[in-house]
Amino acid sequence: MNNFWDRFKSQPWLPLIQVALVANLMVAIIEYMLVWAVSNSQTFNRSFSLLFSPSVSMLWSVGAAVGFGALGVYIGERWRSPITLNIASLWALVLCLLLGLYIKFWLIRFGLSIPTLWLDLNRVSLVGIIIGVFWKGTPYWRYR
């Protein structure tokens, strides 16, 4: 396995967790603003009811998850402390982004009202986040 555990422990976990926290907060703010706009504006309500029909809602969730993964890589590229992005750190970023969704899931479960329009903790989000991280992180696929 080529010292998998050593490579796992040597990842820049603190900056990656901070990047995932910022990405989760940005998505939560966007979702909250959309829910607010839909609930307070009749025009937004009508347009979003057409966009969120059952046949199209799955595409929105996949797109949001892919965008969330790409947003995580984008923030990681521009983060203030140096993060060396490579295959291992991209997988660690996927793990951190999923950890953020897991925390969001438990906060909702304990009664905090955080809207989840598109991004929820499920298989669709998992696959979309992986696709988004590795699609945006294509230049970092080198092994080191």
GROMACS .gro file of N, CA and C in nm:
model
  432
    1MET      N    1   0.082  -0.121   0.000
    1MET     CA    2   0.000   0.000   0.000
    1MET      C    3   0.084   0.125   0.000
    2ASN      N    4   0.214   0.109   0.009
    2ASN     CA    5   0.305   0.222  -0.002
    2ASN      C    6   0.285   0.323   0.111
    3ASN      N    7   0.280   0.273   0.234
    3ASN     CA    8   0.266   0.355   0.354
    3ASN      C    9   0.142   0.445   0.349
    4PHE      N   10   0.027   0.382   0.326
    4PHE     CA   11  -0.098   0.457   0.317
    4PHE      C   12  -0.126   0.537   0.444
    5TRP      N   13  -0.107   0.475   0.558
    5TRP     CA   14  -0.139   0.542   0.684
    5TRP      C   15  -0.049   0.663   0.709
    6ASP      N   16   0.077   0.653   0.672
    6ASP     CA   17   0.169   0.767   0.687
    6ASP      C   18   0.127   0.883   0.597
    7ARG      N   19   0.091   0.851   0.472
    7ARG     CA   20   0.044   0.957   0.383
    7ARG      C   21  -0.086   1.018   0.432
    8PHE      N   22  -0.175   0.934   0.489
    8PHE     CA   23  -0.302   0.982   0.542
    8PHE      C   24  -0.279   1.079   0.657
    9LYS      N   25  -0.187   1.045   0.747
    9LYS     CA   26  -0.159   1.132   0.861
    9LYS      C   27  -0.085   1.259   0.821
   10SER      N   28  -0.012   1.255   0.710
   10SER     CA   29   0.069   1.371   0.673
   10SER      C   30  -0.007   1.473   0.587
   11GLN      N   31  -0.135   1.454   0.567
   11GLN     CA   32  -0.213   1.551   0.489
   11GLN      C   33  -0.230   1.681   0.568
   12PRO      N   34  -0.247   1.793   0.500
   12PRO     CA   35  -0.269   1.922   0.570
   12PRO      C   36  -0.414   1.931   0.618
   13TRP      N   37  -0.445   1.860   0.725
   13TRP     CA   38  -0.584   1.845   0.768
   13TRP      C   39  -0.647   1.976   0.813
   14LEU      N   40  -0.576   2.056   0.890
   14LEU     CA   41  -0.635   2.180   0.940
   14LEU      C   42  -0.674   2.276   0.827
   15PRO      N   43  -0.586   2.305   0.730
   15PRO     CA   44  -0.630   2.391   0.619
   15PRO      C   45  -0.743   2.328   0.536
   16LEU      N   46  -0.741   2.196   0.517
   16LEU     CA   47  -0.847   2.132   0.440
   16LEU      C   48  -0.981   2.139   0.513
   17ILE      N   49  -0.979   2.124   0.644
   17ILE     CA   50  -1.103   2.138   0.722
   17ILE      C   51  -1.153   2.282   0.718
   18GLN      N   52  -1.061   2.376   0.721
   18GLN     CA   53  -1.102   2.517   0.711
   18GLN      C   54  -1.162   2.547   0.574
   19VAL      N   55  -1.103   2.492   0.469
   19VAL     CA   56  -1.156   2.510   0.334
   19VAL      C   57  -1.296   2.449   0.325
   20ALA      N   58  -1.313   2.330   0.380
   20ALA     CA   59  -1.445   2.265   0.377
   20ALA      C   60  -1.546   2.344   0.458
   21LEU      N   61  -1.504   2.402   0.569
   21LEU     CA   62  -1.595   2.484   0.651
   21LEU      C   63  -1.640   2.607   0.573
   22VAL      N   64  -1.548   2.674   0.507
   22VAL     CA   65  -1.582   2.793   0.427
   22VAL      C   66  -1.677   2.754   0.313
   23ALA      N   67  -1.648   2.643   0.245
   23ALA     CA   68  -1.734   2.599   0.135
   23ALA      C   69  -1.874   2.565   0.185
   24ASN      N   70  -1.882   2.496   0.299
   24ASN     CA   71  -2.013   2.462   0.356
   24ASN      C   72  -2.089   2.586   0.398
   25LEU      N   73  -2.020   2.683   0.457
   25LEU     CA   74  -2.087   2.807   0.496
   25LEU      C   75  -2.137   2.884   0.374
   26MET      N   76  -2.058   2.889   0.268
   26MET     CA   77  -2.101   2.958   0.148
   26MET      C   78  -2.225   2.892   0.088
   27VAL      N   79  -2.226   2.761   0.082
   27VAL     CA   80  -2.343   2.690   0.027
   27VAL      C   81  -2.464   2.708   0.117
   28ALA      N   82  -2.444   2.704   0.248
   28ALA     CA   83  -2.557   2.724   0.339
   28ALA      C   84  -2.616   2.864   0.326
   29ILE      N   85  -2.531   2.964   0.309
   29ILE     CA   86  -2.580   3.101   0.291
   29ILE      C   87  -2.657   3.114   0.160
   30ILE      N   88  -2.605   3.054   0.053
   30ILE     CA   89  -2.674   3.060  -0.076
   30ILE      C   90  -2.809   2.989  -0.068
   31GLU      N   91  -2.811   2.872  -0.005
   31GLU     CA   92  -2.939   2.800   0.009
   31GLU      C   93  -3.037   2.877   0.096
   32TYR      N   94  -2.987   2.939   0.202
   32TYR     CA   95  -3.075   3.018   0.288
   32TYR      C   96  -3.132   3.137   0.212
   33MET      N   97  -3.049   3.204   0.132
   33MET     CA   98  -3.097   3.319   0.055
   33MET      C   99  -3.200   3.275  -0.049
   34LEU      N  100  -3.181   3.160  -0.112
   34LEU     CA  101  -3.278   3.111  -0.209
   34LEU      C  102  -3.411   3.074  -0.142
   35VAL      N  103  -3.405   3.010  -0.027
   35VAL     CA  104  -3.528   2.977   0.045
   35VAL      C  105  -3.599   3.104   0.088
   36TRP      N  106  -3.525   3.202   0.133
   36TRP     CA  107  -3.585   3.330   0.172
   36TRP      C  108  -3.652   3.397   0.052
   37ALA      N  109  -3.583   3.396  -0.064
   37ALA     CA  110  -3.639   3.459  -0.183
   37ALA      C  111  -3.764   3.387  -0.232
   38VAL      N  112  -3.763   3.256  -0.226
   38VAL     CA  113  -3.879   3.179  -0.270
   38VAL      C  114  -3.997   3.202  -0.176
   39SER      N  115  -3.972   3.211  -0.048
   39SER     CA  116  -4.082   3.228   0.047
   39SER      C  117  -4.135   3.371   0.052
   40ASN      N  118  -4.055   3.470   0.012
   40ASN     CA  119  -4.099   3.609   0.022
   40ASN      C  120  -4.135   3.672  -0.111
   41SER      N  121  -4.109   3.608  -0.221
   41SER     CA  122  -4.137   3.667  -0.351
   41SER      C  123  -4.222   3.572  -0.434
   42GLN      N  124  -4.334   3.620  -0.481
   42GLN     CA  125  -4.423   3.537  -0.562
   42GLN      C  126  -4.359   3.502  -0.696
   43THR      N  127  -4.283   3.594  -0.751
   43THR     CA  128  -4.218   3.569  -0.880
   43THR      C  129  -4.114   3.459  -0.867
   44PHE      N  130  -4.032   3.465  -0.763
   44PHE     CA  131  -3.934   3.360  -0.740
   44PHE      C  132  -4.003   3.227  -0.712
   45ASN      N  133  -4.113   3.232  -0.640
   45ASN     CA  134  -4.185   3.110  -0.606
   45ASN      C  135  -4.235   3.041  -0.732
   46ARG      N  136  -4.293   3.116  -0.825
   46ARG     CA  137  -4.343   3.057  -0.950
   46ARG      C  138  -4.228   3.002  -1.036
   47SER      N  139  -4.122   3.079  -1.048
   47SER     CA  140  -4.012   3.033  -1.134
   47SER      C  141  -3.941   2.912  -1.074
   48PHE      N  142  -3.923   2.911  -0.943
   48PHE     CA  143  -3.856   2.796  -0.881
   48PHE      C  144  -3.944   2.673  -0.877
   49SER      N  145  -4.076   2.690  -0.874
   49SER     CA  146  -4.163   2.572  -0.878
   49SER      C  147  -4.151   2.502  -1.014
   50LEU      N  148  -4.126   2.578  -1.119
   50LEU     CA  149  -4.103   2.515  -1.250
   50LEU      C  150  -3.966   2.448  -1.255
   51LEU      N  151  -3.867   2.512  -1.194
   51LEU     CA  152  -3.732   2.456  -1.196
   51LEU      C  153  -3.716   2.334  -1.106
   52PHE      N  154  -3.800   2.323  -1.003
   52PHE     CA  155  -3.788   2.213  -0.908
   52PHE      C  156  -3.893   2.106  -0.931
   53SER      N  157  -3.933   2.085  -1.053
   53SER     CA  158  -4.025   1.976  -1.081
   53SER      C  159  -3.954   1.844  -1.052
   54PRO      N  160  -4.028   1.739  -1.022
   54PRO     CA  161  -3.963   1.613  -0.984
   54PRO      C  162  -3.867   1.557  -1.089
   55SER      N  163  -3.895   1.582  -1.215
   55SER     CA  164  -3.807   1.526  -1.319
   55SER      C  165  -3.674   1.599  -1.327
   56VAL      N  166  -3.669   1.725  -1.285
   56VAL     CA  167  -3.548   1.804  -1.298
   56VAL      C  168  -3.471   1.816  -1.166
   57SER      N  169  -3.535   1.786  -1.056
   57SER     CA  170  -3.472   1.808  -0.925
   57SER      C  171  -3.347   1.722  -0.905
   58MET      N  172  -3.344   1.602  -0.964
   58MET     CA  173  -3.225   1.518  -0.951
   58MET      C  174  -3.106   1.581  -1.023
   59LEU      N  175  -3.130   1.643  -1.138
   59LEU     CA  176  -3.021   1.712  -1.209
   59LEU      C  177  -2.969   1.829  -1.128
   60TRP      N  178  -3.059   1.901  -1.060
   60TRP     CA  179  -3.016   2.012  -0.976
   60TRP      C  180  -2.929   1.962  -0.861
   61SER      N  181  -2.967   1.849  -0.800
   61SER     CA  182  -2.884   1.800  -0.690
   61SER      C  183  -2.747   1.754  -0.735
   62VAL      N  184  -2.740   1.687  -0.850
   62VAL     CA  185  -2.610   1.644  -0.902
   62VAL      C  186  -2.526   1.767  -0.937
   63GLY      N  187  -2.587   1.864  -1.003
   63GLY     CA  188  -2.514   1.986  -1.038
   63GLY      C  189  -2.465   2.063  -0.917
   64ALA      N  190  -2.550   2.069  -0.813
   64ALA     CA  191  -2.508   2.138  -0.692
   64ALA      C  192  -2.393   2.065  -0.623
   65ALA      N  193  -2.396   1.933  -0.622
   65ALA     CA  194  -2.288   1.857  -0.559
   65ALA      C  195  -2.158   1.871  -0.638
   66VAL      N  196  -2.166   1.868  -0.770
   66VAL     CA  197  -2.046   1.887  -0.853
   66VAL      C  198  -1.991   2.028  -0.830
   67GLY      N  199  -2.079   2.126  -0.826
   67GLY     CA  200  -2.035   2.263  -0.800
   67GLY      C  201  -1.975   2.280  -0.662
   68PHE      N  202  -2.031   2.209  -0.563
   68PHE     CA  203  -1.978   2.214  -0.427
   68PHE      C  204  -1.837   2.157  -0.421
   69GLY      N  205  -1.814   2.045  -0.488
   69GLY     CA  206  -1.679   1.988  -0.493
   69GLY      C  207  -1.581   2.079  -0.563
   70ALA      N  208  -1.625   2.138  -0.675
   70ALA     CA  209  -1.537   2.231  -0.747
   70ALA      C  210  -1.511   2.357  -0.665
   71LEU      N  211  -1.611   2.402  -0.590
   71LEU     CA  212  -1.592   2.518  -0.503
   71LEU      C  213  -1.488   2.488  -0.395
   72GLY      N  214  -1.490   2.367  -0.341
   72GLY     CA  215  -1.389   2.329  -0.242
   72GLY      C  216  -1.249   2.336  -0.297
   73VAL      N  217  -1.229   2.286  -0.420
   73VAL     CA  218  -1.096   2.293  -0.482
   73VAL      C  219  -1.058   2.438  -0.512
   74TYR      N  220  -1.154   2.516  -0.560
   74TYR     CA  221  -1.127   2.657  -0.591
   74TYR      C  222  -1.083   2.733  -0.466
   75ILE      N  223  -1.152   2.711  -0.356
   75ILE     CA  224  -1.113   2.777  -0.230
   75ILE      C  225  -0.977   2.726  -0.184
   76GLY      N  226  -0.954   2.595  -0.200
   76GLY     CA  227  -0.824   2.539  -0.163
   76GLY      C  228  -0.709   2.596  -0.243
   77GLU      N  229  -0.734   2.628  -0.370
   77GLU     CA  230  -0.629   2.688  -0.453
   77GLU      C  231  -0.593   2.828  -0.405
   78ARG      N  232  -0.689   2.899  -0.353
   78ARG     CA  233  -0.667   3.038  -0.313
   78ARG      C  234  -0.658   3.057  -0.162
   79TRP      N  235  -0.643   2.951  -0.089
   79TRP     CA  236  -0.639   2.960   0.057
   79TRP      C  237  -0.512   3.029   0.102
   80ARG      N  238  -0.519   3.095   0.216
   80ARG     CA  239  -0.405   3.177   0.261
   80ARG      C  240  -0.285   3.095   0.306
   81SER      N  241  -0.305   2.979   0.362
   81SER     CA  242  -0.190   2.895   0.397
   81SER      C  243  -0.167   2.795   0.284
   82PRO      N  244  -0.043   2.760   0.262
   82PRO     CA  245  -0.014   2.676   0.146
   82PRO      C  246  -0.070   2.535   0.162
   83ILE      N  247  -0.149   2.495   0.065
   83ILE     CA  248  -0.200   2.358   0.057
   83ILE      C  249  -0.144   2.298  -0.070
   84THR      N  250  -0.067   2.193  -0.057
   84THR     CA  251  -0.016   2.124  -0.174
   84THR      C  252  -0.123   2.028  -0.222
   85LEU      N  253  -0.185   2.061  -0.333
   85LEU     CA  254  -0.291   1.977  -0.386
   85LEU      C  255  -0.232   1.867  -0.473
   86ASN      N  256  -0.268   1.744  -0.443
   86ASN     CA  257  -0.232   1.628  -0.522
   86ASN      C  258  -0.344   1.526  -0.504
   87ILE      N  259  -0.326   1.407  -0.555
   87ILE     CA  260  -0.433   1.306  -0.546
   87ILE      C  261  -0.473   1.280  -0.402
   88ALA      N  262  -0.376   1.264  -0.315
   88ALA     CA  263  -0.407   1.231  -0.176
   88ALA      C  264  -0.479   1.347  -0.106
   89SER      N  265  -0.436   1.470  -0.131
   89SER     CA  266  -0.502   1.583  -0.066
   89SER      C  267  -0.640   1.609  -0.127
   90LEU      N  268  -0.661   1.573  -0.254
   90LEU     CA  269  -0.795   1.586  -0.312
   90LEU      C  270  -0.890   1.487  -0.247
   91TRP      N  271  -0.843   1.365  -0.221
   91TRP     CA  272  -0.927   1.269  -0.150
   91TRP      C  273  -0.954   1.315  -0.007
   92ALA      N  274  -0.853   1.375   0.055
   92ALA     CA  275  -0.873   1.428   0.191
   92ALA      C  276  -0.973   1.543   0.188
   93LEU      N  277  -0.972   1.624   0.082
   93LEU     CA  278  -1.069   1.733   0.068
   93LEU      C  279  -1.210   1.677   0.052
   94VAL      N  280  -1.224   1.569  -0.025
   94VAL     CA  281  -1.355   1.504  -0.038
   94VAL      C  282  -1.403   1.459   0.100
   95LEU      N  283  -1.314   1.400   0.177
   95LEU     CA  284  -1.350   1.355   0.311
   95LEU      C  285  -1.390   1.472   0.400
   96CYS      N  286  -1.319   1.583   0.391
   96CYS     CA  287  -1.352   1.701   0.473
   96CYS      C  288  -1.485   1.763   0.430
   97LEU      N  289  -1.512   1.769   0.299
   97LEU     CA  290  -1.639   1.823   0.253
   97LEU      C  291  -1.755   1.735   0.299
   98LEU      N  292  -1.736   1.604   0.294
   98LEU     CA  293  -1.840   1.514   0.343
   98LEU      C  294  -1.858   1.525   0.494
   99LEU      N  295  -1.749   1.547   0.565
   99LEU     CA  296  -1.758   1.568   0.709
   99LEU      C  297  -1.840   1.693   0.740
  100GLY      N  298  -1.820   1.799   0.661
  100GLY     CA  299  -1.901   1.920   0.677
  100GLY      C  300  -2.048   1.895   0.652
  101LEU      N  301  -2.080   1.816   0.549
  101LEU     CA  302  -2.220   1.781   0.524
  101LEU      C  303  -2.277   1.695   0.636
  102TYR      N  304  -2.194   1.607   0.692
  102TYR     CA  305  -2.238   1.524   0.803
  102TYR      C  306  -2.269   1.608   0.926
  103ILE      N  307  -2.186   1.707   0.953
  103ILE     CA  308  -2.212   1.798   1.066
  103ILE      C  309  -2.339   1.878   1.041
  104LYS      N  310  -2.358   1.923   0.918
  104LYS     CA  311  -2.480   1.995   0.882
  104LYS      C  312  -2.603   1.905   0.903
  105PHE      N  313  -2.592   1.779   0.865
  105PHE     CA  314  -2.700   1.682   0.883
  105PHE      C  315  -2.736   1.668   1.031
  106TRP      N  316  -2.636   1.660   1.117
  106TRP     CA  317  -2.663   1.644   1.260
  106TRP      C  318  -2.715   1.773   1.322
  107LEU      N  319  -2.670   1.888   1.274
  107LEU     CA  320  -2.725   2.014   1.324
  107LEU      C  321  -2.873   2.026   1.289
  108ILE      N  322  -2.910   1.984   1.169
  108ILE     CA  323  -3.051   1.985   1.130
  108ILE      C  324  -3.129   1.885   1.215
  109ARG      N  325  -3.070   1.772   1.240
  109ARG     CA  326  -3.138   1.668   1.318
  109ARG      C  327  -3.164   1.713   1.462
  110PHE      N  328  -3.075   1.797   1.516
  110PHE     CA  329  -3.093   1.847   1.652
  110PHE      C  330  -3.175   1.974   1.659
  111GLY      N  331  -3.237   2.014   1.549
  111GLY     CA  332  -3.334   2.121   1.554
  111GLY      C  333  -3.291   2.255   1.497
  112LEU      N  334  -3.170   2.267   1.447
  112LEU     CA  335  -3.128   2.393   1.385
  112LEU      C  336  -3.188   2.400   1.245
  113SER      N  337  -3.247   2.512   1.212
  113SER     CA  338  -3.316   2.522   1.083
  113SER      C  339  -3.221   2.572   0.974
  114ILE      N  340  -3.152   2.478   0.913
  114ILE     CA  341  -3.063   2.506   0.801
  114ILE      C  342  -3.131   2.449   0.677
  115PRO      N  343  -3.157   2.532   0.577
  115PRO     CA  344  -3.225   2.479   0.458
  115PRO      C  345  -3.133   2.390   0.375
  116THR      N  346  -3.192   2.286   0.320
  116THR     CA  347  -3.119   2.198   0.229
  116THR      C  348  -3.200   2.185   0.102
  117LEU      N  349  -3.175   2.272   0.008
  117LEU     CA  350  -3.245   2.264  -0.120
  117LEU      C  351  -3.187   2.154  -0.207
  118TRP      N  352  -3.057   2.159  -0.230
  118TRP     CA  353  -2.995   2.067  -0.323
  118TRP      C  354  -2.893   1.976  -0.258
  119LEU      N  355  -2.822   2.025  -0.163
  119LEU     CA  356  -2.708   1.952  -0.109
  119LEU      C  357  -2.745   1.885   0.022
  120ASP      N  358  -2.751   1.755   0.019
  120ASP     CA  359  -2.785   1.678   0.137
  120ASP      C  360  -2.687   1.561   0.147
  121LEU      N  361  -2.687   1.493   0.257
  121LEU     CA  362  -2.595   1.382   0.277
  121LEU      C  363  -2.658   1.255   0.219
  122ASN      N  364  -2.625   1.224   0.095
  122ASN     CA  365  -2.674   1.104   0.030
  122ASN      C  366  -2.574   1.059  -0.077
  123ARG      N  367  -2.607   0.951  -0.147
  123ARG     CA  368  -2.514   0.897  -0.247
  123ARG      C  369  -2.495   0.991  -0.365
  124VAL      N  370  -2.603   1.059  -0.403
  124VAL     CA  371  -2.593   1.152  -0.516
  124VAL      C  372  -2.493   1.262  -0.484
  125SER      N  373  -2.500   1.315  -0.363
  125SER     CA  374  -2.405   1.418  -0.323
  125SER      C  375  -2.263   1.363  -0.316
  126LEU      N  376  -2.247   1.242  -0.268
  126LEU     CA  377  -2.114   1.181  -0.261
  126LEU      C  378  -2.051   1.171  -0.399
  127VAL      N  379  -2.125   1.117  -0.495
  127VAL     CA  380  -2.072   1.101  -0.630
  127VAL      C  381  -2.048   1.237  -0.693
  128GLY      N  382  -2.141   1.331  -0.675
  128GLY     CA  383  -2.124   1.464  -0.732
  128GLY      C  384  -2.004   1.538  -0.675
  129ILE      N  385  -1.982   1.526  -0.545
  129ILE     CA  386  -1.867   1.592  -0.482
  129ILE      C  387  -1.736   1.533  -0.535
  130ILE      N  388  -1.730   1.402  -0.548
  130ILE     CA  389  -1.610   1.338  -0.602
  130ILE      C  390  -1.584   1.384  -0.744
  131ILE      N  391  -1.689   1.388  -0.826
  131ILE     CA  392  -1.674   1.434  -0.964
  131ILE      C  393  -1.628   1.580  -0.966
  132GLY      N  394  -1.689   1.665  -0.884
  132GLY     CA  395  -1.653   1.806  -0.882
  132GLY      C  396  -1.511   1.831  -0.836
  133VAL      N  397  -1.469   1.761  -0.731
  133VAL     CA  398  -1.333   1.779  -0.680
  133VAL      C  399  -1.230   1.734  -0.783
  134PHE      N  400  -1.251   1.619  -0.843
  134PHE     CA  401  -1.151   1.569  -0.936
  134PHE      C  402  -1.162   1.632  -1.075
  135TRP      N  403  -1.277   1.688  -1.107
  135TRP     CA  404  -1.289   1.762  -1.233
  135TRP      C  405  -1.214   1.895  -1.223
  136LYS      N  406  -1.238   1.969  -1.115
  136LYS     CA  407  -1.168   2.096  -1.096
  136LYS      C  408  -1.022   2.073  -1.061
  137GLY      N  409  -0.992   1.962  -0.994
  137GLY     CA  410  -0.856   1.933  -0.951
  137GLY      C  411  -0.775   1.854  -1.051
  138THR      N  412  -0.816   1.850  -1.177
  138THR     CA  413  -0.744   1.776  -1.280
  138THR      C  414  -0.596   1.813  -1.289
  139PRO      N  415  -0.557   1.941  -1.279
  139PRO     CA  416  -0.413   1.971  -1.287
  139PRO      C  417  -0.332   1.914  -1.171
  140TYR      N  418  -0.397   1.872  -1.064
  140TYR     CA  419  -0.326   1.824  -0.945
  140TYR      C  420  -0.324   1.672  -0.936
  141TRP      N  421  -0.352   1.604  -1.043
  141TRP     CA  422  -0.358   1.458  -1.040
  141TRP      C  423  -0.222   1.392  -1.033
  142ARG      N  424  -0.117   1.468  -1.038
  142ARG     CA  425   0.016   1.407  -1.031
  142ARG      C  426   0.033   1.339  -0.895
  143TYR      N  427   0.111   1.236  -0.894
  143TYR     CA  428   0.130   1.155  -0.773
  143TYR      C  429   0.254   1.200  -0.699
  144ARG      N  430   0.235   1.262  -0.582
  144ARG     CA  431   0.347   1.301  -0.494
  144ARG      C  432   0.291   1.338  -0.363
   0.00000   0.00000   0.00000
